[in-house]
Short mmCIF file of C-alpha atoms and ligand atoms in Angstrom, two decimals:
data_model
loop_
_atom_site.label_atom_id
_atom_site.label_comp_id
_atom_site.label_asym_id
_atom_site.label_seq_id
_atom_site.Cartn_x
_atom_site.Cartn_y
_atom_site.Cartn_z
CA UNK A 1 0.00 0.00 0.00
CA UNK A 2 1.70 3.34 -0.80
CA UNK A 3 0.63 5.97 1.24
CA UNK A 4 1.55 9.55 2.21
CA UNK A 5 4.60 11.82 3.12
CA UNK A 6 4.08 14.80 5.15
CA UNK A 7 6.11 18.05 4.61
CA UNK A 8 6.35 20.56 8.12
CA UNK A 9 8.14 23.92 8.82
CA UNK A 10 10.56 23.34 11.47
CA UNK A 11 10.78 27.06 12.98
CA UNK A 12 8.26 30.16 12.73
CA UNK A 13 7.23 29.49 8.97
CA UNK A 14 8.16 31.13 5.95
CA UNK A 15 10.68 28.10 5.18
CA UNK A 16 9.69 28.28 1.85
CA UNK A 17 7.05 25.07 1.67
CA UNK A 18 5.28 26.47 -1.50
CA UNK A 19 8.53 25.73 -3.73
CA UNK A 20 9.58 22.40 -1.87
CA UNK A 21 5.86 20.94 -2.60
CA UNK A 22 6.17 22.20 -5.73
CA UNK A 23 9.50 20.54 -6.43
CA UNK A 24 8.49 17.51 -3.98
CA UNK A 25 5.32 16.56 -6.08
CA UNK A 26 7.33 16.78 -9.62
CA UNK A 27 10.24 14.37 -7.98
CA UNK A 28 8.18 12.01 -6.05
CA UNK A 29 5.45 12.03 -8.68
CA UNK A 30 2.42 12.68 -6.08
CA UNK A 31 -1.00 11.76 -6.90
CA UNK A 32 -1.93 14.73 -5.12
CA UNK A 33 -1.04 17.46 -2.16
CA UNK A 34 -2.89 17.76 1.31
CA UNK A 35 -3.72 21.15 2.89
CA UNK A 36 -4.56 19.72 7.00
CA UNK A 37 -4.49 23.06 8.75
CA UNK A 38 -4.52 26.79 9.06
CA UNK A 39 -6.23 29.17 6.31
CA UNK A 40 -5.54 32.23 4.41
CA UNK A 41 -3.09 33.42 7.12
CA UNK A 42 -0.06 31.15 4.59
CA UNK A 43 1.51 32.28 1.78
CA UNK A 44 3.26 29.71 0.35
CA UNK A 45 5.81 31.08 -2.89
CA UNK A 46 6.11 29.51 -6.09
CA UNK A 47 8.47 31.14 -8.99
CA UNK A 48 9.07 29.52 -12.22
CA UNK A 49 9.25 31.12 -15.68
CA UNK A 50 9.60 34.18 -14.55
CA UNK A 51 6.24 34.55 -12.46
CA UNK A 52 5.64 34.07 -8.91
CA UNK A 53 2.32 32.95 -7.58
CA UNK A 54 1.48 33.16 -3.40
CA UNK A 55 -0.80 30.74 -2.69
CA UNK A 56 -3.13 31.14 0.61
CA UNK A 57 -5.30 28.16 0.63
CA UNK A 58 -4.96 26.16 -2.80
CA UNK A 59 -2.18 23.47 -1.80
CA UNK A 60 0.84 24.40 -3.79
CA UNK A 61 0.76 21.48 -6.47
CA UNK A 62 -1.57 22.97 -8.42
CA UNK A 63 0.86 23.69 -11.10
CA UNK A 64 1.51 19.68 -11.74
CA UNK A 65 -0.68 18.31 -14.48
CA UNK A 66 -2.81 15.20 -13.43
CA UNK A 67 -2.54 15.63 -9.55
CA UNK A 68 -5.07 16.57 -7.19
CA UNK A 69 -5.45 19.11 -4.47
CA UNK A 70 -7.08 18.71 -1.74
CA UNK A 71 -8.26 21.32 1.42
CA UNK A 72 -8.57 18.77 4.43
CA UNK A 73 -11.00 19.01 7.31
CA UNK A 74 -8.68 20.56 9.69
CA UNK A 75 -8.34 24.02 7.16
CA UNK A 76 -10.43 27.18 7.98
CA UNK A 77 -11.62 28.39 4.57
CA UNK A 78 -12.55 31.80 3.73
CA UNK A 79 -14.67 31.66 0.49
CA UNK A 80 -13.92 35.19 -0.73
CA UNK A 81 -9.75 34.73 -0.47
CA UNK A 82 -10.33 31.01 -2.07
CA UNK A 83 -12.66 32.26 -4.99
CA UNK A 84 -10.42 35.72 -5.25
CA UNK A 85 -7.05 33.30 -5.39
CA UNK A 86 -8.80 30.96 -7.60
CA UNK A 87 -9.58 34.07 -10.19
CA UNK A 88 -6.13 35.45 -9.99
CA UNK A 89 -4.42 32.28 -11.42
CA UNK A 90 -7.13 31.81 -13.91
CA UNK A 91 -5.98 35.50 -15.13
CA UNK A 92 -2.36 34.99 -14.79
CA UNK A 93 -2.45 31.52 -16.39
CA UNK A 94 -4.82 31.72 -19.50
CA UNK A 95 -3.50 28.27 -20.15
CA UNK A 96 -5.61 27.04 -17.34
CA UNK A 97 -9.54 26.52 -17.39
CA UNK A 98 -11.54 27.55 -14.94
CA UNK A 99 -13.12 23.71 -15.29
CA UNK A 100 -9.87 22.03 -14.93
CA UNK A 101 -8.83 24.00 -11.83
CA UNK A 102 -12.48 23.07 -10.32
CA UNK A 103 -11.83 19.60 -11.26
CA UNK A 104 -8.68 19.33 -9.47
CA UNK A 105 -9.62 20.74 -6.06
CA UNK A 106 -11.87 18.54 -3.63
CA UNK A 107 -12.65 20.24 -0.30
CA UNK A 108 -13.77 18.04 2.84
CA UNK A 109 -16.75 18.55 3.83
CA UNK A 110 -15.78 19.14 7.51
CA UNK A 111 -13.55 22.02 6.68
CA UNK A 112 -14.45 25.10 8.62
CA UNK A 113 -16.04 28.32 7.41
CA UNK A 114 -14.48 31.68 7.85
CA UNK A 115 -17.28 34.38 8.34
CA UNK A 116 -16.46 38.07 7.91
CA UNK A 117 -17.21 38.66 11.24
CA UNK A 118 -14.77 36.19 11.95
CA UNK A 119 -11.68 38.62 10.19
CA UNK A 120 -13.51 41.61 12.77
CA UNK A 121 -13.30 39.42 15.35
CA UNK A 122 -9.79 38.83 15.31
CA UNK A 123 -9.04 42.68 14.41
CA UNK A 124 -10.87 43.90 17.62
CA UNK A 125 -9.26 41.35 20.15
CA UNK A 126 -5.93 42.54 18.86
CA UNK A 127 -6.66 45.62 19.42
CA UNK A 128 -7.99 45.11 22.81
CA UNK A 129 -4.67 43.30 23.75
CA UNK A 130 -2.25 46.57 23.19
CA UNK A 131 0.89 45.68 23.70
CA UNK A 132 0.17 42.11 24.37
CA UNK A 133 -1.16 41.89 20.71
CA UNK A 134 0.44 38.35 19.02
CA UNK A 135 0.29 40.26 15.83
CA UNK A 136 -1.84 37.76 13.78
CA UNK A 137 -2.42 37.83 10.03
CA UNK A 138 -5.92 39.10 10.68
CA UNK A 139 -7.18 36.40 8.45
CA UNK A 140 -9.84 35.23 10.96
CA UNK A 141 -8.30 32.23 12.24
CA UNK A 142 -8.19 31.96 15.81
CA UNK A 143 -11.86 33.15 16.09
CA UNK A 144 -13.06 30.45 13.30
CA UNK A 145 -11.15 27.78 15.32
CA UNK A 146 -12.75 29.21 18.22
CA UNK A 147 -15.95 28.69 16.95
CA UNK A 148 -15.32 25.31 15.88
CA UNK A 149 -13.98 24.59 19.16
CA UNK A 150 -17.44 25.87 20.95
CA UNK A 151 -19.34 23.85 18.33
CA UNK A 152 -21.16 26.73 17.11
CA UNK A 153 -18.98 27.04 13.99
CA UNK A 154 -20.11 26.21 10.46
CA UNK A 155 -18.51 23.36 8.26
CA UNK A 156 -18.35 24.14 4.53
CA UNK A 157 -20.88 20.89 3.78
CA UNK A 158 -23.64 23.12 5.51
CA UNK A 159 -23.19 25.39 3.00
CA UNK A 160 -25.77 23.09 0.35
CA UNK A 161 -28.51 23.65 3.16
CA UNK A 162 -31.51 25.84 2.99
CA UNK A 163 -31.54 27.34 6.06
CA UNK A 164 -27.96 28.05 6.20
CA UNK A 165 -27.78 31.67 5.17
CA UNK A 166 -30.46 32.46 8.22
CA UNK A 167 -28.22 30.33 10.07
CA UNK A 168 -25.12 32.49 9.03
CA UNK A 169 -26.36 35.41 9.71
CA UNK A 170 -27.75 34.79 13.14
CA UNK A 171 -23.98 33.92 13.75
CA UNK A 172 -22.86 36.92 11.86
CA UNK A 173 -24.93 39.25 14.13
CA UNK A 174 -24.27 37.76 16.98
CA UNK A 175 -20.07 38.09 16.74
CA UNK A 176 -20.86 41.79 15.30
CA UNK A 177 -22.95 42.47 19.05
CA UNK A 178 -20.52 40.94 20.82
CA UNK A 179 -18.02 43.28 19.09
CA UNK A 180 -20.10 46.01 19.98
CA UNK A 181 -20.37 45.14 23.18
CA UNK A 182 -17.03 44.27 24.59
CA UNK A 183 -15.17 46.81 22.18
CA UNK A 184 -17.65 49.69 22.28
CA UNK A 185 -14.76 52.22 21.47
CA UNK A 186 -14.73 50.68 18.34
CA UNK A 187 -16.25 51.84 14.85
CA UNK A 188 -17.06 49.73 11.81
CA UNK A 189 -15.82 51.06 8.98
CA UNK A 190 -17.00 48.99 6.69
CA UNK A 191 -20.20 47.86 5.63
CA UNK A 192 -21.34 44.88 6.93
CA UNK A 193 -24.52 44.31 5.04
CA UNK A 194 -22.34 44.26 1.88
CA UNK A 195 -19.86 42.38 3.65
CA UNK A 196 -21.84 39.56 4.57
CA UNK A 197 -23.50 39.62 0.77
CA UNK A 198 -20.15 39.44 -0.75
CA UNK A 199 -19.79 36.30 1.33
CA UNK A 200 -22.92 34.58 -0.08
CA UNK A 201 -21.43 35.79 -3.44
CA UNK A 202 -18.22 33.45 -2.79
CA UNK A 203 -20.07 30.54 -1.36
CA UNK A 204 -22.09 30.27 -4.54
CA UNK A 205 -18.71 29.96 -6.22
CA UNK A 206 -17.74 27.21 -3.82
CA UNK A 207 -20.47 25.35 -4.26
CA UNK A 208 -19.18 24.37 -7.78
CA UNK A 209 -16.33 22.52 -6.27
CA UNK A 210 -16.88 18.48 -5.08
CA UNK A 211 -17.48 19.12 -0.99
CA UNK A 212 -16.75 15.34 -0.07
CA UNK A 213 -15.70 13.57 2.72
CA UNK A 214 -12.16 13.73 2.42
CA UNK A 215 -10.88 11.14 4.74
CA UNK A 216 -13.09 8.51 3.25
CA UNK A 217 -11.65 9.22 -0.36
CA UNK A 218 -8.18 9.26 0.70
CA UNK A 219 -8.17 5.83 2.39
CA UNK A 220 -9.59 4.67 -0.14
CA UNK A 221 -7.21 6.16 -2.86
CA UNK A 222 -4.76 4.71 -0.61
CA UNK A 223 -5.41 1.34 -0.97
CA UNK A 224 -5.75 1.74 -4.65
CA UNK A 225 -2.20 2.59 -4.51
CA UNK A 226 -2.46 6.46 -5.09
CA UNK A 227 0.71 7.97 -2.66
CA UNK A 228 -0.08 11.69 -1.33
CA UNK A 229 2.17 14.79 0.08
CA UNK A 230 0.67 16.71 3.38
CA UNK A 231 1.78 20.44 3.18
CA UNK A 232 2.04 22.16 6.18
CA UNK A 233 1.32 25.61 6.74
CA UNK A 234 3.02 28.26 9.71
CA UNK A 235 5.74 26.40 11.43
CA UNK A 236 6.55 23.90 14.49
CA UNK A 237 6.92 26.88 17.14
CA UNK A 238 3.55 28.44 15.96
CA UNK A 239 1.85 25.06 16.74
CA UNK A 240 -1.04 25.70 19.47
CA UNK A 241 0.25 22.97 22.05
CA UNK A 242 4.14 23.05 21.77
CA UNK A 243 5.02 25.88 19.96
CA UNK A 244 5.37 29.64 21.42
CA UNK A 245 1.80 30.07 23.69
CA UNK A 246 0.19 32.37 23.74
CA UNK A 247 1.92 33.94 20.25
CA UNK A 248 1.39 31.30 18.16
CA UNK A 249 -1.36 30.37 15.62
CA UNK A 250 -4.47 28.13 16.36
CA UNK A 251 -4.12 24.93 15.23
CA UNK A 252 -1.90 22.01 14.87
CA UNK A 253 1.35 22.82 12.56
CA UNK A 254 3.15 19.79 13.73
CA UNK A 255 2.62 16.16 13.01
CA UNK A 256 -0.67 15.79 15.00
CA UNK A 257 -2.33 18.49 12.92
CA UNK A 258 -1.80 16.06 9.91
CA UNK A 259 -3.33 13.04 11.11
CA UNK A 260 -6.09 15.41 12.49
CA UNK A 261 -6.59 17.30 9.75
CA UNK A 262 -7.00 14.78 6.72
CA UNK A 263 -8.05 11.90 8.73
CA UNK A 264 -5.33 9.45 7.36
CA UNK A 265 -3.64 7.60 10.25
CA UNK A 266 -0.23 7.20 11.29
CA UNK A 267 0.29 4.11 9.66
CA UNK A 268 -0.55 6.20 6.17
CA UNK A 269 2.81 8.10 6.91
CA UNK A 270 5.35 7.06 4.78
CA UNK A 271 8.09 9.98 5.19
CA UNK A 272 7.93 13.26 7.03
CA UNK A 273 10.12 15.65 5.69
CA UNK A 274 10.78 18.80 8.01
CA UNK A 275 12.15 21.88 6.24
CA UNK A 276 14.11 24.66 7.98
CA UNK A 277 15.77 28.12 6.21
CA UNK A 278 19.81 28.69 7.13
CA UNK A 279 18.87 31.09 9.60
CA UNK A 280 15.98 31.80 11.45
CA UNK A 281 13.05 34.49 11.19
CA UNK A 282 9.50 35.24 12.89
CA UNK A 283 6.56 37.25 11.99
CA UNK A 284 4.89 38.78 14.91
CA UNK A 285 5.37 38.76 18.42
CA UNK A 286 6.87 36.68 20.64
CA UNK A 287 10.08 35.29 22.02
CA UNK A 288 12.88 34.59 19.11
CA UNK A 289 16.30 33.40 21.27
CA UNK A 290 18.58 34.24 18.70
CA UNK A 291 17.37 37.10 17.12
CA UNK A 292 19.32 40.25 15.56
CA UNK A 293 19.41 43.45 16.21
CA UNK A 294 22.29 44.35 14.42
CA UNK A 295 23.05 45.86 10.98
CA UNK A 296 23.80 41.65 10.01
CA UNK A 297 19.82 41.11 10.78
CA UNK A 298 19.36 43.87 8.53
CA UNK A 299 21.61 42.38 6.10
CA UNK A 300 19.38 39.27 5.83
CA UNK A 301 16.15 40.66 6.01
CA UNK A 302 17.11 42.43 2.58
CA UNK A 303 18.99 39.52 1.13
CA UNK A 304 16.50 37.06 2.31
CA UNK A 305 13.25 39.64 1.08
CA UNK A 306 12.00 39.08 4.29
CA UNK A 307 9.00 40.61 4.20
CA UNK A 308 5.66 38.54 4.72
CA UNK A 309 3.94 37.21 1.59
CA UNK A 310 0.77 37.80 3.15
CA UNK A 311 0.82 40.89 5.41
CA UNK A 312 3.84 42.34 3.61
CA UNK A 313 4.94 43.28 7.79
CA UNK A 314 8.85 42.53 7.52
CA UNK A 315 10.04 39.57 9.37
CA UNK A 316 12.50 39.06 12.55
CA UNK A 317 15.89 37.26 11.50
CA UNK A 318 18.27 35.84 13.22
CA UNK A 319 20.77 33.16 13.57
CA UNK A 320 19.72 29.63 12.71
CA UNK A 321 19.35 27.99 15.73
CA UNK A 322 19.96 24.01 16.29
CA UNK A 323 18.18 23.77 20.39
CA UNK A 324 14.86 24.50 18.70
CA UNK A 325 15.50 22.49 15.51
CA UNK A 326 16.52 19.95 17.16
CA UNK A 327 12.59 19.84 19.80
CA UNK A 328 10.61 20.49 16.20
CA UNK A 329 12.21 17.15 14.89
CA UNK A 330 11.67 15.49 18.21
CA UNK A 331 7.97 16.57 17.79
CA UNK A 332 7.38 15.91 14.23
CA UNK A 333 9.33 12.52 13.69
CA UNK A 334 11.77 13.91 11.26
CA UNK A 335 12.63 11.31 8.40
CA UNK A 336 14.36 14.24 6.18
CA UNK A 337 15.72 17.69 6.47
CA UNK A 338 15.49 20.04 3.86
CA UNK A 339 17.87 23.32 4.01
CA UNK A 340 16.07 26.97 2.29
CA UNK A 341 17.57 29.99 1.58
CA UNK A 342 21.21 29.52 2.75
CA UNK A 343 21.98 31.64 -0.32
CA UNK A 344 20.88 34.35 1.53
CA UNK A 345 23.75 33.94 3.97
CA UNK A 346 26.49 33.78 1.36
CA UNK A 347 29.56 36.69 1.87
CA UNK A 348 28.04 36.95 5.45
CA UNK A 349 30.74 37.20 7.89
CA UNK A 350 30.91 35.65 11.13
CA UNK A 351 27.84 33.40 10.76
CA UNK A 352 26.88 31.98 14.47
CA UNK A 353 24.85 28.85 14.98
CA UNK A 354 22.98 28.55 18.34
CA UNK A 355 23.88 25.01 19.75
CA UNK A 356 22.63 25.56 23.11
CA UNK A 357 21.22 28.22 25.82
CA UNK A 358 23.08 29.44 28.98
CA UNK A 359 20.27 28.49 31.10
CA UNK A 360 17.94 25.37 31.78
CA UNK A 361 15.90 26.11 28.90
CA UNK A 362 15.63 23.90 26.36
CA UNK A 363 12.35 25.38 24.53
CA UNK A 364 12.59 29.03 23.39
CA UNK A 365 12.06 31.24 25.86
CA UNK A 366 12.39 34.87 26.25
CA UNK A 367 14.64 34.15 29.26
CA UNK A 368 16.67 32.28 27.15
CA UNK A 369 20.56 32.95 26.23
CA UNK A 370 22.07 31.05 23.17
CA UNK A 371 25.66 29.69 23.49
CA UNK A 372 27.00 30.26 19.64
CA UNK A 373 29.09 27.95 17.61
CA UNK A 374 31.09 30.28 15.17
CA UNK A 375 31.00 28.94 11.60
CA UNK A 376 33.46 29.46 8.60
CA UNK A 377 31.38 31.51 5.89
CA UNK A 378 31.19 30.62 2.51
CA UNK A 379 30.89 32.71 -0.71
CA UNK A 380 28.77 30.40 -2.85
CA UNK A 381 27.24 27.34 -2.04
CA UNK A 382 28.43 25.65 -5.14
CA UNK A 383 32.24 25.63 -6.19
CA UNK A 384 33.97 25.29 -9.82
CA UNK A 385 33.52 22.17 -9.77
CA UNK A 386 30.25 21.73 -8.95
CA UNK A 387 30.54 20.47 -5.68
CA UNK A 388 29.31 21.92 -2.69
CA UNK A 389 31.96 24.76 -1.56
CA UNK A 390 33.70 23.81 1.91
CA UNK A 391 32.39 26.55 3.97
CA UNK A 392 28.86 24.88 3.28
CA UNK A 393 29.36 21.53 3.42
CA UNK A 394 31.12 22.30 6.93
CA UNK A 395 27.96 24.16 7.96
CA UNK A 396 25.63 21.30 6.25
CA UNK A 397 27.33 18.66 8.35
CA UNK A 398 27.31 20.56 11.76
CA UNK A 399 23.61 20.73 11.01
CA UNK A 400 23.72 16.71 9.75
CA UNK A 401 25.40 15.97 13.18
CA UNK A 402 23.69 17.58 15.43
CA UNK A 403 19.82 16.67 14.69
CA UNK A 404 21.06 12.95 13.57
CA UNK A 405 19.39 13.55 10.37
CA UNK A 406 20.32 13.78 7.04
CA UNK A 407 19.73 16.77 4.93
CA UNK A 408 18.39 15.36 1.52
CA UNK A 409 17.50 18.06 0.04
CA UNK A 410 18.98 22.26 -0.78
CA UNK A 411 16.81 24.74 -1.84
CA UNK A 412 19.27 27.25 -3.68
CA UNK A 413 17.36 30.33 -4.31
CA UNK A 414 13.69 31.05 -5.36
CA UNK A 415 13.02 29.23 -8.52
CA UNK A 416 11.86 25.60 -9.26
CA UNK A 417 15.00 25.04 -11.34
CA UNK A 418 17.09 26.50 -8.21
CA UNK A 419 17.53 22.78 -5.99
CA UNK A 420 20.28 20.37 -4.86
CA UNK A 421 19.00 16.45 -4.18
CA UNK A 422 21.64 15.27 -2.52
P1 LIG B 1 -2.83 33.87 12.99
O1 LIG B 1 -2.47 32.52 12.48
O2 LIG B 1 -3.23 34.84 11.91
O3 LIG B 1 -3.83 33.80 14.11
O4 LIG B 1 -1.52 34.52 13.65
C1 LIG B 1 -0.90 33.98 14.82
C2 LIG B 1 0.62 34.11 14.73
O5 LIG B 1 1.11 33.25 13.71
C3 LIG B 1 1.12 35.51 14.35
O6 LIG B 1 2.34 35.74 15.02
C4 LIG B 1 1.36 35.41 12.85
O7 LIG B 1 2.33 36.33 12.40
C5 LIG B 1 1.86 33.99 12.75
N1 LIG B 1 1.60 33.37 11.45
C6 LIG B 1 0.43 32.91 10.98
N2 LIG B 1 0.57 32.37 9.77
C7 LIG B 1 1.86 32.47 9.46
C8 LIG B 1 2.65 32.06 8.33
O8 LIG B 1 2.17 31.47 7.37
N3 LIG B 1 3.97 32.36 8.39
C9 LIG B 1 4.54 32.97 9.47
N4 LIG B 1 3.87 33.35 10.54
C10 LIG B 1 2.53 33.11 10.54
#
């Protein structure tokens, strides 16, 4: 029986997932590519031909002929971004169909819906929280997995029924009064009759798509020998149980969420692959050991473009570092590590790797103190030969020897064409 790899950010995301599932699903020949958590707060990358496509919520295989893609029942959809996404790439790819892309997405039936209020919702309680804001992606997500949570949340299969739009709105109200009533300082300035209708616009447009029970087709397009990536969205420390509480996302991003969030079972996991970038970054708040402050983490940020792909807000950098690398692939079951963007770092002097902290703690902690390992720089990865350059390798095999686990794969800069498999 073939079954299913898994793919998982190993830090605070933005390891660059979009172009390793991309590359992943034209190596391993996929059958198709798993979305299990999160929503529109990703933005996974894709560049090849001289475009570049963020995706929020379509998995990132969608560019490989004769595979699926599929939105499992852990994902918190919001129809407007889905149809809106779903437009753009019709427009920027005339050599797609609209019927072909609606052939090749299946949505599970379970999947939750994001409301409008939802996106207020999670706008206002930031607000509220000042300083103490996490600095979410205003996407709507903890609210939505709120809802779900106090089962009073709406699953995209309701969507067919008749009473759902009374339903909806009841809802809809009912989070804009409590807005009202908790934040009364605060002003809509939208309009939220038009808001909600341009809600009911998109769910027309997701009815079109096959709303199925996910978990029930994959098992069963398991056993006919179909084999299947999971994508994961955010990272390991912005997982809800282990990663960086209370600034972290809402769901699962590590291995749990997968098994959670398509309804495959462990035994369906053939390979988890855990992908990290050369250094480290964060968007939002929250505790970052090895961050920079300096004119080097300024350095990066620019080389790297690090700058979120879907708030644009610029990210934290700061030195790669192997304590909390080494926890995620505890968590996850690491089979495989995949190295991003250590382009970024070439001609960087006096690159530091954290390989402990000065105190107790072994999970990332404000209070924490990393104890650096200095590492020989490189200029290029790649030397006249052909061969990874020393400095690299040396850097590569520090890495190698420290998590016990090889890295398989190099991601060498932004394109498809730009990857090592070693
Ligand atoms: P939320 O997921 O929008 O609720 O945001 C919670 C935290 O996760 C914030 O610190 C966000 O910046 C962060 N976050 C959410 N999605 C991503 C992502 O795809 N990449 C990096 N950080 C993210």
């Amino acid at each position: 029986m073939v079954k299913s790899d898994v793919i998982l950010g190993l830090q605070w995301g933005d390891e660059g997932k979009g172009k390793i599932v991309d590359c992943l699903s034209m190596r391993n020949q996929y059958d198709g590519t798993i979305r299990f958590q999160g929503g529109a707060n990703a933005g996974h990358t894709l560049e090849f031909d001289n475009s570049k496509v963020v995706l929020h919520i379509i998995p990132s295989n969608i560019f490989q002929k004769g595979t699926q893609s599929i939105i499992g029942n852990g994902v918190v959809l919001d129809p407007i971004i889905f149809m809106q996404e779903i437009l753009d790439l019709l427009t920027k790819f005339p050599q797609f169909s609209i019927d072909e892309l609606l052939k090749k997405i299946i949505i599970s039936k379970n999947a939750h819906i994001i409301l409008p209020s939802h996106k207020l919702l999670d706008r206002y309680q930031e607000e509220k929280k000042g300083k103490n804001r996490c600095g979410t992606t205003l996407k709507g997500i903890g609210p939505t997995y709120g809802d779900k949570i106090h089962r009073i949340g709406f699953r995209v299969e309701e969507i067919k029924e008749k009473d759902f739009e009374e339903k909806a709105k009841k809802l809809y109200y009912e989070h804009l009064s409590t807005i009202s009533s908790k934040f009364p300082e605060m002003v809509f300035d939208l309009d939220i009759k038009i808001l909600f209708q341009q809600w009911l616009d998109a769910l027309q447009f997701l009815k079109k798509l096959p709303i199925i029970d996910t978990a029930m087709y994959l098992h069963s397009a398991i056993n006919d020998g179909k084999f299947y990536l999971g994508e994961g969205a955010q990272g390991t420390f912005l997982d809800i149980d282990f990663g960086t509480y209370p600034m972290v996302t809402a769901s699962n991003t590590t291995i749990g969420g997968f098994v959670s969030g398509t309804g495959l079972n462990h035994k369906n996991i053939r390979k988890v692959y855990g992908l990290f970038k050369a250094y480290t970054t964060r968007v939002g708040e929250g505790p970052f050991p090895t961050e920079l402050f300096d004119r080097t983490g300024e350095l990066i940020q620019k080389k790297g473009n690090e700058y979120g792909s879907t708030t644009g807000r610029p990210r934290r950098c700061g030195w790669l570092d192997l304590v909390m690398l080494k926890y995620a692939c505890l968590l996850n079951g690491i089979d495989e590590l995949i190295i991003s963007k250590a382009d970024v770092l070439n001609s960087i002097n006096g690159i530091k790797v954290c390989v402990a902290y000065k105190n107790d703690y072994h999970f990332p902690d404000e209070k924490a103190k990393p104890i650096y390992q200095k590492v020989r720089g490189w200029k290029s990865l790649i030397n006249k030969n052909g061969k990874l350059s020393k400095g690299f390798s040396t850097y590569i095999k520090l890495i190698e020897e420290y998590l016990g686990i090889p890295i398989t794969i190099i991601s060498t800069g932004p394109d498809r064409k730009d990857i090592i498999w070693k």
